[in-house]
mmCIF file of C-alpha atoms (C1' of nucleotides) in Angstrom:
data_model
loop_
_atom_site.group_PDB
_atom_site.id
_atom_site.type_symbol
_atom_site.label_atom_id
_atom_site.label_comp_id
_atom_site.label_asym_id
_atom_site.label_seq_id
_atom_site.Cartn_x
_atom_site.Cartn_y
_atom_site.Cartn_z
ATOM 1 C CA UNK A 1230 -78.597 66.242 -22.789
ATOM 2 C CA UNK A 1231 -77.404 68.389 -19.928
ATOM 3 C CA UNK A 1232 -79.109 71.553 -20.903
ATOM 4 C CA UNK A 1233 -82.539 70.191 -20.238
ATOM 5 C CA UNK A 1234 -83.043 72.307 -17.207
ATOM 6 C CA UNK A 1235 -82.163 75.917 -17.495
ATOM 7 C CA UNK A 1236 -82.400 78.589 -14.915
ATOM 8 C CA UNK A 1237 -83.756 81.689 -16.477
ATOM 9 C CA UNK A 1238 -81.951 84.665 -15.130
ATOM 10 C CA UNK A 1239 -82.223 88.352 -15.695
ATOM 11 C CA UNK A 1240 -78.567 88.434 -16.489
ATOM 12 C CA UNK A 1241 -77.997 90.434 -19.649
ATOM 13 C CA UNK A 1242 -75.601 89.301 -22.313
ATOM 14 C CA UNK A 1243 -72.547 90.612 -20.626
ATOM 15 C CA UNK A 1244 -69.842 91.401 -23.063
ATOM 16 C CA UNK A 1245 -68.095 90.991 -26.327
ATOM 17 C CA UNK A 1246 -67.056 87.557 -25.301
ATOM 18 C CA UNK A 1247 -70.701 86.696 -25.036
ATOM 19 C CA UNK A 1248 -71.448 87.815 -28.559
ATOM 20 C CA UNK A 1249 -68.610 86.278 -30.460
ATOM 21 C CA UNK A 1250 -68.494 82.523 -30.300
ATOM 22 C CA UNK A 1251 -64.726 83.002 -30.441
ATOM 23 C CA UNK A 1252 -63.308 80.564 -32.918
ATOM 24 C CA UNK A 1253 -60.181 78.669 -32.017
ATOM 25 C CA UNK A 1254 -58.115 80.716 -34.442
ATOM 26 C CA UNK A 1255 -59.339 83.964 -32.929
ATOM 27 C CA UNK A 1256 -58.558 82.698 -29.470
ATOM 28 C CA UNK A 1257 -55.045 81.795 -30.578
ATOM 29 C CA UNK A 1258 -54.582 85.314 -31.854
ATOM 30 C CA UNK A 1259 -56.048 87.159 -28.880
ATOM 31 C CA UNK A 1260 -54.915 85.064 -25.935
ATOM 32 C CA UNK A 1261 -51.260 86.133 -26.192
ATOM 33 C CA UNK A 1262 -52.311 89.718 -25.519
ATOM 34 C CA UNK A 1263 -54.062 88.743 -22.325
ATOM 35 C CA UNK A 1264 -51.145 86.548 -21.483
ATOM 36 C CA UNK A 1265 -48.789 89.481 -21.828
ATOM 37 C CA UNK A 1266 -50.886 91.410 -19.325
ATOM 38 C CA UNK A 1267 -51.017 88.396 -17.052
ATOM 39 C CA UNK A 1268 -47.806 89.193 -15.264
ATOM 40 C CA UNK A 1269 -47.869 91.850 -12.532
ATOM 41 C CA UNK A 1270 -44.659 93.449 -13.738
ATOM 42 C CA UNK A 1271 -45.877 93.689 -17.308
ATOM 43 C CA UNK A 1272 -49.272 94.950 -16.222
ATOM 44 C CA UNK A 1273 -47.593 97.736 -14.294
ATOM 45 C CA UNK A 1274 -45.251 98.452 -17.174
ATOM 46 C CA UNK A 1275 -48.222 98.751 -19.502
ATOM 47 C CA UNK A 1276 -49.956 101.053 -17.040
ATOM 48 C CA UNK A 1277 -46.869 103.216 -16.667
ATOM 49 C CA UNK A 1278 -46.453 103.471 -20.415
ATOM 50 C CA UNK A 1279 -50.139 104.079 -21.009
ATOM 51 C CA UNK A 1280 -50.375 106.767 -18.376
ATOM 52 C CA UNK A 1281 -47.579 108.721 -19.996
ATOM 53 C CA UNK A 1282 -47.409 109.706 -23.602
ATOM 54 C CA UNK A 1283 -44.276 107.717 -23.832
ATOM 55 C CA UNK A 1284 -41.886 106.244 -21.357
ATOM 56 C CA UNK A 1285 -38.138 105.818 -21.479
ATOM 57 C CA UNK A 1286 -36.754 102.473 -20.384
ATOM 58 C CA UNK A 1287 -34.417 104.389 -18.141
ATOM 59 C CA UNK A 1288 -37.417 105.774 -16.257
ATOM 60 C CA UNK A 1289 -39.281 102.483 -16.187
ATOM 61 C CA UNK A 1290 -36.530 100.246 -14.890
ATOM 62 C CA UNK A 1291 -35.846 101.944 -11.544
ATOM 63 C CA UNK A 1292 -39.487 101.540 -10.572
ATOM 64 C CA UNK A 1293 -39.023 97.807 -10.182
ATOM 65 C CA UNK A 1294 -36.705 95.783 -7.987
ATOM 66 C CA UNK A 1295 -35.579 93.907 -11.061
ATOM 67 C CA UNK A 1296 -32.574 93.915 -13.310
ATOM 68 C CA UNK A 1297 -32.418 95.823 -16.567
ATOM 69 C CA UNK A 1298 -32.404 92.672 -18.677
ATOM 70 C CA UNK A 1299 -35.526 91.441 -16.929
ATOM 71 C CA UNK A 1300 -37.396 94.671 -17.639
ATOM 72 C CA UNK A 1301 -36.161 94.549 -21.204
ATOM 73 C CA UNK A 1302 -37.498 91.021 -21.472
ATOM 74 C CA UNK A 1303 -40.932 92.038 -20.222
ATOM 75 C CA UNK A 1304 -41.020 94.983 -22.599
ATOM 76 C CA UNK A 1305 -40.216 92.617 -25.408
ATOM 77 C CA UNK A 1306 -43.144 90.408 -24.452
ATOM 78 C CA UNK A 1307 -45.469 93.412 -24.458
ATOM 79 C CA UNK A 1308 -44.020 94.493 -27.783
ATOM 80 C CA UNK A 1309 -44.413 91.091 -29.411
ATOM 81 C CA UNK A 1310 -47.975 90.915 -28.154
ATOM 82 C CA UNK A 1311 -48.614 94.141 -30.022
ATOM 83 C CA UNK A 1312 -49.521 96.092 -26.924
ATOM 84 C CA UNK A 1313 -46.687 98.582 -27.052
ATOM 85 C CA UNK A 1314 -44.261 99.908 -29.599
ATOM 86 C CA UNK A 1315 -40.870 101.448 -29.168
ATOM 87 C CA UNK A 1316 -38.667 103.982 -30.810
ATOM 88 C CA UNK A 1317 -35.034 104.712 -30.304
ATOM 89 C CA UNK A 1318 -34.042 108.329 -30.078
ATOM 90 C CA UNK A 1319 -30.362 108.651 -29.527
ATOM 91 C CA UNK A 1320 -29.198 106.752 -26.527
ATOM 92 C CA UNK A 1321 -32.642 106.109 -25.149
ATOM 93 C CA UNK A 1322 -35.548 103.940 -26.171
ATOM 94 C CA UNK A 1323 -39.078 105.176 -25.648
ATOM 95 C CA UNK A 1324 -42.122 102.987 -25.367
ATOM 96 C CA UNK A 1325 -45.638 103.981 -26.292
ATOM 97 C CA UNK A 1326 -48.891 102.163 -25.754
ATOM 98 C CA UNK A 1327 -50.903 100.977 -28.738
ATOM 99 C CA UNK A 1328 -54.368 102.143 -27.783
ATOM 100 C CA UNK A 1329 -56.027 100.205 -30.571
ATOM 101 C CA UNK A 1330 -54.760 96.939 -29.153
ATOM 102 C CA UNK A 1331 -55.868 97.787 -25.628
ATOM 103 C CA UNK A 1332 -59.183 98.976 -26.941
ATOM 104 C CA UNK A 1333 -59.851 95.782 -28.834
ATOM 105 C CA UNK A 1334 -59.279 93.774 -25.702
ATOM 106 C CA UNK A 1335 -61.336 96.199 -23.682
ATOM 107 C CA UNK A 1336 -64.345 95.942 -25.926
ATOM 108 C CA UNK A 1337 -64.067 92.178 -25.811
ATOM 109 C CA UNK A 1338 -64.534 92.337 -22.071
ATOM 110 C CA UNK A 1339 -66.712 95.356 -21.775
ATOM 111 C CA UNK A 1340 -70.326 94.980 -20.895
ATOM 112 C CA UNK A 1341 -72.316 96.009 -23.872
ATOM 113 C CA UNK A 1342 -76.046 96.453 -23.979
ATOM 114 C CA UNK A 1343 -77.395 93.952 -26.457
ATOM 115 C CA UNK B 1118 -65.223 70.699 -5.900
ATOM 116 C CA UNK B 1119 -67.420 73.615 -6.587
ATOM 117 C CA UNK B 1120 -67.258 77.101 -5.184
ATOM 118 C CA UNK B 1121 -63.985 76.284 -3.541
ATOM 119 C CA UNK B 1122 -62.432 79.669 -3.423
ATOM 120 C CA UNK B 1123 -63.612 83.086 -4.233
ATOM 121 C CA UNK B 1124 -61.649 86.068 -5.334
ATOM 122 C CA UNK B 1125 -62.897 89.417 -4.280
ATOM 123 C CA UNK B 1126 -64.086 91.149 -7.366
ATOM 124 C CA UNK B 1127 -66.690 93.253 -5.677
ATOM 125 C CA UNK B 1128 -64.493 96.294 -5.858
ATOM 126 C CA UNK B 1129 -63.295 96.566 -9.422
ATOM 127 C CA UNK B 1130 -60.177 98.451 -10.331
ATOM 128 C CA UNK B 1131 -61.080 102.065 -10.363
ATOM 129 C CA UNK B 1132 -59.292 103.529 -13.296
ATOM 130 C CA UNK B 1133 -58.227 102.764 -16.757
ATOM 131 C CA UNK B 1134 -54.670 101.774 -17.391
ATOM 132 C CA UNK B 1135 -54.088 105.068 -19.090
ATOM 133 C CA UNK B 1136 -55.364 107.129 -16.206
ATOM 134 C CA UNK B 1137 -52.639 106.403 -13.756
ATOM 135 C CA UNK B 1138 -49.995 103.855 -13.011
ATOM 136 C CA UNK B 1139 -51.010 100.740 -11.211
ATOM 137 C CA UNK B 1140 -49.774 100.091 -7.715
ATOM 138 C CA UNK B 1141 -47.829 96.890 -7.298
ATOM 139 C CA UNK B 1142 -50.468 95.410 -5.008
ATOM 140 C CA UNK B 1143 -53.226 96.145 -7.502
ATOM 141 C CA UNK B 1144 -51.194 94.593 -10.271
ATOM 142 C CA UNK B 1145 -50.693 91.472 -8.173
ATOM 143 C CA UNK B 1146 -54.425 91.199 -7.695
ATOM 144 C CA UNK B 1147 -55.474 91.880 -11.257
ATOM 145 C CA UNK B 1148 -52.776 90.158 -13.290
ATOM 146 C CA UNK B 1149 -54.016 86.638 -12.458
ATOM 147 C CA UNK B 1150 -57.309 87.429 -14.165
ATOM 148 C CA UNK B 1151 -55.565 88.426 -17.370
ATOM 149 C CA UNK B 1152 -53.326 85.437 -17.009
ATOM 150 C CA UNK B 1153 -56.352 83.174 -16.794
ATOM 151 C CA UNK B 1154 -57.587 84.597 -20.097
ATOM 152 C CA UNK B 1155 -54.128 84.278 -21.577
ATOM 153 C CA UNK B 1156 -54.586 80.704 -22.694
ATOM 154 C CA UNK B 1157 -56.544 80.074 -25.908
ATOM 155 C CA UNK B 1158 -58.467 77.187 -24.406
ATOM 156 C CA UNK B 1159 -59.486 79.204 -21.364
ATOM 157 C CA UNK B 1160 -60.364 82.214 -23.467
ATOM 158 C CA UNK B 1161 -62.673 80.069 -25.563
ATOM 159 C CA UNK B 1162 -64.104 78.444 -22.460
ATOM 160 C CA UNK B 1163 -64.848 81.868 -21.026
ATOM 161 C CA UNK B 1164 -66.467 82.918 -24.289
ATOM 162 C CA UNK B 1165 -68.573 79.779 -24.429
ATOM 163 C CA UNK B 1166 -69.697 80.219 -20.852
ATOM 164 C CA UNK B 1167 -70.365 83.916 -21.325
ATOM 165 C CA UNK B 1168 -72.323 83.407 -24.514
ATOM 166 C CA UNK B 1169 -74.642 80.979 -22.831
ATOM 167 C CA UNK B 1170 -76.525 81.685 -19.706
ATOM 168 C CA UNK B 1171 -74.710 78.813 -18.146
ATOM 169 C CA UNK B 1172 -72.745 75.942 -19.530
ATOM 170 C CA UNK B 1173 -72.473 72.338 -18.439
ATOM 171 C CA UNK B 1174 -69.006 70.828 -18.388
ATOM 172 C CA UNK B 1175 -70.394 67.972 -20.414
ATOM 173 C CA UNK B 1176 -71.221 70.413 -23.217
ATOM 174 C CA UNK B 1177 -67.967 72.309 -22.940
ATOM 175 C CA UNK B 1178 -65.560 69.405 -23.009
ATOM 176 C CA UNK B 1179 -66.463 67.915 -26.414
ATOM 177 C CA UNK B 1180 -65.738 71.253 -28.082
ATOM 178 C CA UNK B 1181 -62.037 70.806 -27.474
ATOM 179 C CA UNK B 1182 -59.632 68.093 -28.551
ATOM 180 C CA UNK B 1183 -58.558 67.749 -24.934
ATOM 181 C CA UNK B 1184 -59.178 65.334 -22.123
ATOM 182 C CA UNK B 1185 -61.807 65.914 -19.465
ATOM 183 C CA UNK B 1186 -59.271 66.455 -16.716
ATOM 184 C CA UNK B 1187 -57.535 69.085 -18.800
ATOM 185 C CA UNK B 1188 -60.768 71.000 -19.322
ATOM 186 C CA UNK B 1189 -61.501 70.615 -15.647
ATOM 187 C CA UNK B 1190 -58.112 72.069 -14.858
ATOM 188 C CA UNK B 1191 -58.697 75.094 -17.081
ATOM 189 C CA UNK B 1192 -62.110 75.669 -15.538
ATOM 190 C CA UNK B 1193 -60.475 75.618 -12.145
ATOM 191 C CA UNK B 1194 -58.017 78.284 -13.224
ATOM 192 C CA UNK B 1195 -60.876 80.467 -14.446
ATOM 193 C CA UNK B 1196 -62.722 79.820 -11.208
ATOM 194 C CA UNK B 1197 -59.801 80.682 -8.980
ATOM 195 C CA UNK B 1198 -59.226 83.848 -10.959
ATOM 196 C CA UNK B 1199 -62.785 84.821 -10.083
ATOM 197 C CA UNK B 1200 -63.935 84.916 -13.695
ATOM 198 C CA UNK B 1201 -66.489 82.129 -13.486
ATOM 199 C CA UNK B 1202 -68.451 80.340 -10.829
ATOM 200 C CA UNK B 1203 -69.955 76.913 -10.801
ATOM 201 C CA UNK B 1204 -72.838 75.073 -9.320
ATOM 202 C CA UNK B 1205 -73.513 71.391 -9.116
ATOM 203 C CA UNK B 1206 -77.043 70.259 -9.868
ATOM 204 C CA UNK B 1207 -77.340 66.553 -9.609
ATOM 205 C CA UNK B 1208 -74.874 64.795 -11.791
ATOM 206 C CA UNK B 1209 -73.837 67.840 -13.730
ATOM 207 C CA UNK B 1210 -71.849 70.941 -12.967
ATOM 208 C CA UNK B 1211 -72.806 74.226 -14.546
ATOM 209 C CA UNK B 1212 -70.520 77.185 -15.036
ATOM 210 C CA UNK B 1213 -71.584 80.800 -15.228
ATOM 211 C CA UNK B 1214 -69.605 83.874 -16.072
ATOM 212 C CA UNK B 1215 -69.066 86.578 -13.470
ATOM 213 C CA UNK B 1216 -69.818 89.717 -15.461
ATOM 214 C CA UNK B 1217 -68.554 92.004 -12.732
ATOM 215 C CA UNK B 1218 -65.088 90.498 -12.970
ATOM 216 C CA UNK B 1219 -65.002 90.741 -16.733
ATOM 217 C CA UNK B 1220 -66.259 94.269 -16.589
ATOM 218 C CA UNK B 1221 -63.638 95.387 -14.133
ATOM 219 C CA UNK B 1222 -60.985 94.164 -16.526
ATOM 220 C CA UNK B 1223 -62.746 95.751 -19.459
ATOM 221 C CA UNK B 1224 -62.875 99.065 -17.679
ATOM 222 C CA UNK B 1225 -59.178 98.852 -16.993
ATOM 223 C CA UNK B 1226 -58.451 98.470 -20.668
ATOM 224 C CA UNK B 1227 -60.896 101.022 -21.895
ATOM 225 C CA UNK B 1228 -58.726 103.776 -23.270
ATOM 226 C CA UNK B 1229 -61.097 106.590 -22.619
ATOM 227 C CA UNK B 1230 -59.057 109.737 -22.957
ATOM 228 C CA UNK B 1231 -60.309 111.800 -20.077
ATOM 229 C "C1'" DT C 942 -76.115 47.686 -2.069
ATOM 230 C "C1'" DC C 943 -73.513 47.770 -6.361
ATOM 231 C "C1'" DC C 944 -72.844 49.684 -10.876
ATOM 232 C "C1'" DT C 945 -72.561 53.464 -14.126
ATOM 233 C "C1'" DT C 946 -71.645 58.090 -15.410
ATOM 234 C "C1'" DG C 947 -69.957 63.038 -14.823
ATOM 235 C "C1'" DA C 948 -66.414 65.700 -12.851
ATOM 236 C "C1'" DA C 949 -62.388 66.693 -9.991
ATOM 237 C "C1'" DT C 950 -57.914 65.366 -8.129
ATOM 238 C "C1'" DA C 951 -53.235 63.234 -8.073
ATOM 239 C "C1'" DG C 952 -49.033 62.385 -10.077
ATOM 240 C "C1'" DA C 953 -45.923 62.525 -13.924
ATOM 241 C "C1'" DC C 954 -43.821 64.396 -18.005
ATOM 242 C "C1'" DG C 955 -42.029 67.791 -21.263
ATOM 243 C "C1'" DT C 956 -42.173 72.619 -22.281
ATOM 244 C "C1'" DG C 957 -42.463 77.496 -21.172
ATOM 245 C "C1'" DT C 958 -41.496 81.476 -18.123
ATOM 246 C "C1'" DG C 959 -39.185 84.862 -14.972
ATOM 247 C "C1'" DT C 960 -35.019 85.914 -13.339
ATOM 248 C "C1'" DC C 961 -30.168 86.690 -13.186
ATOM 249 C "C1'" DG C 962 -25.158 87.981 -14.633
ATOM 250 C "C1'" DA C 963 -22.254 88.302 -18.604
ATOM 251 C "C1'" DA C 964 -21.684 89.642 -23.129
ATOM 252 C "C1'" DA C 965 -23.095 92.076 -27.271
ATOM 253 C "C1'" DT C 966 -25.088 96.106 -29.687
ATOM 254 C "C1'" DA C 967 -26.254 101.068 -30.421
ATOM 255 C "C1'" DG C 968 -25.309 105.687 -29.748
ATOM 256 C "C1'" DT C 969 -22.796 109.956 -27.679
ATOM 257 C "C1'" DG C 970 -19.115 112.670 -27.121
ATOM 258 C "C1'" DA C 971 -14.178 113.621 -26.322
ATOM 259 C "C1'" DT D 931 -10.456 106.356 -32.510
ATOM 260 C "C1'" DC D 932 -11.619 105.303 -27.626
ATOM 261 C "C1'" DA D 933 -14.348 105.334 -23.546
ATOM 262 C "C1'" DC D 934 -18.771 105.556 -21.523
ATOM 263 C "C1'" DT D 935 -23.810 104.753 -21.102
ATOM 264 C "C1'" DA D 936 -28.358 102.708 -22.357
ATOM 265 C "C1'" DT D 937 -30.523 98.759 -23.915
ATOM 266 C "C1'" DT D 938 -30.857 94.204 -25.733
ATOM 267 C "C1'" DT D 939 -29.416 89.466 -26.313
ATOM 268 C "C1'" DC D 940 -27.369 85.207 -24.546
ATOM 269 C "C1'" DG D 941 -27.026 81.287 -21.560
ATOM 270 C "C1'" DA D 942 -28.343 79.300 -17.477
ATOM 271 C "C1'" DC D 943 -31.316 78.101 -13.654
ATOM 272 C "C1'" DA D 944 -35.462 77.025 -10.816
ATOM 273 C "C1'" DC D 945 -40.100 76.972 -11.057
ATOM 274 C "C1'" DA D 946 -44.720 77.164 -13.246
ATOM 275 C "C1'" DC D 947 -47.761 75.460 -16.805
ATOM 276 C "C1'" DG D 948 -50.488 72.387 -20.033
ATOM 277 C "C1'" DT D 949 -51.284 67.967 -20.910
ATOM 278 C "C1'" DC D 950 -51.961 63.190 -20.110
ATOM 279 C "C1'" DT D 951 -53.483 58.661 -17.592
ATOM 280 C "C1'" DA D 952 -55.011 56.647 -13.462
ATOM 281 C "C1'" DT D 953 -57.635 57.307 -9.566
ATOM 282 C "C1'" DT D 954 -61.095 59.254 -6.581
ATOM 283 C "C1'" DC D 955 -65.334 61.571 -5.506
ATOM 284 C "C1'" DA D 956 -70.388 62.605 -6.203
ATOM 285 C "C1'" DA D 957 -74.887 61.443 -7.678
ATOM 286 C "C1'" DG D 958 -78.465 58.460 -9.618
ATOM 287 C "C1'" DG D 959 -80.602 54.141 -10.902
ATOM 288 C "C1'" DA D 960 -81.103 48.971 -10.808
#
DNA sequence: TCCTTGAATAGACGTGTGTCGAAATAGTGA
DNA sequence: TCACTATTTCGACACACGTCTATTCAAGGA
């Protein structure tokens, strides 16, 4: 009905999103990961963790003007989204990125020739 | 209203998350895009729009068990995040993806070990 | 001009989120 | 055992978000 007139463009199919017709169940599974990255603090946390092999909470926290509990909360969100994992070694807790998770999101968005 | 506001996506984030930590100002600029994709409905909307050359609201809406205003609201969020753009042609409004915006996010997530 | 249809806006409602300080938990070392 | 530190959890608060209905705006046709 509405698609009667279509502007033909040279725009290539742009990305993974364009190839998968993303079912509702897939969207429900993937959206929380984007949501976790949708907060500036968490995005920076993820970047800090990703740019190091691993990052101690005690090194992360002082980089933000936020309380320890708040940082801990954000780390928990990233953890529950599957974007990072953590390991306690003695007194300190170290966070590592989960590259597979980031990669899967990246390829979803990445322009792919097709 | 169409084309109400435009986010500058002409200069995509330069480096992957793993390359170096994100400055607070960059995080503030980029996080809203992830946030926009962080809702299952919006993620599916983006996928539907990206998989077609352009998509009419009248074709998008019936694919969700949601009211028209709700879909309109989600499209506005995507628009204000700079992920889609719209154009009115006669009675109907057509949405198109902005591949540059998606790509800049994709590049950020690409975990290319350099 | 009025009427109909597609889409966006306004306003309201319940729920979720980001933040804090206080308290609890985990581990170290004396 | 006790004290001390790092981190998480708890409980509370203000604010943001997703959804709805009702209304308004935009465009086309009689």
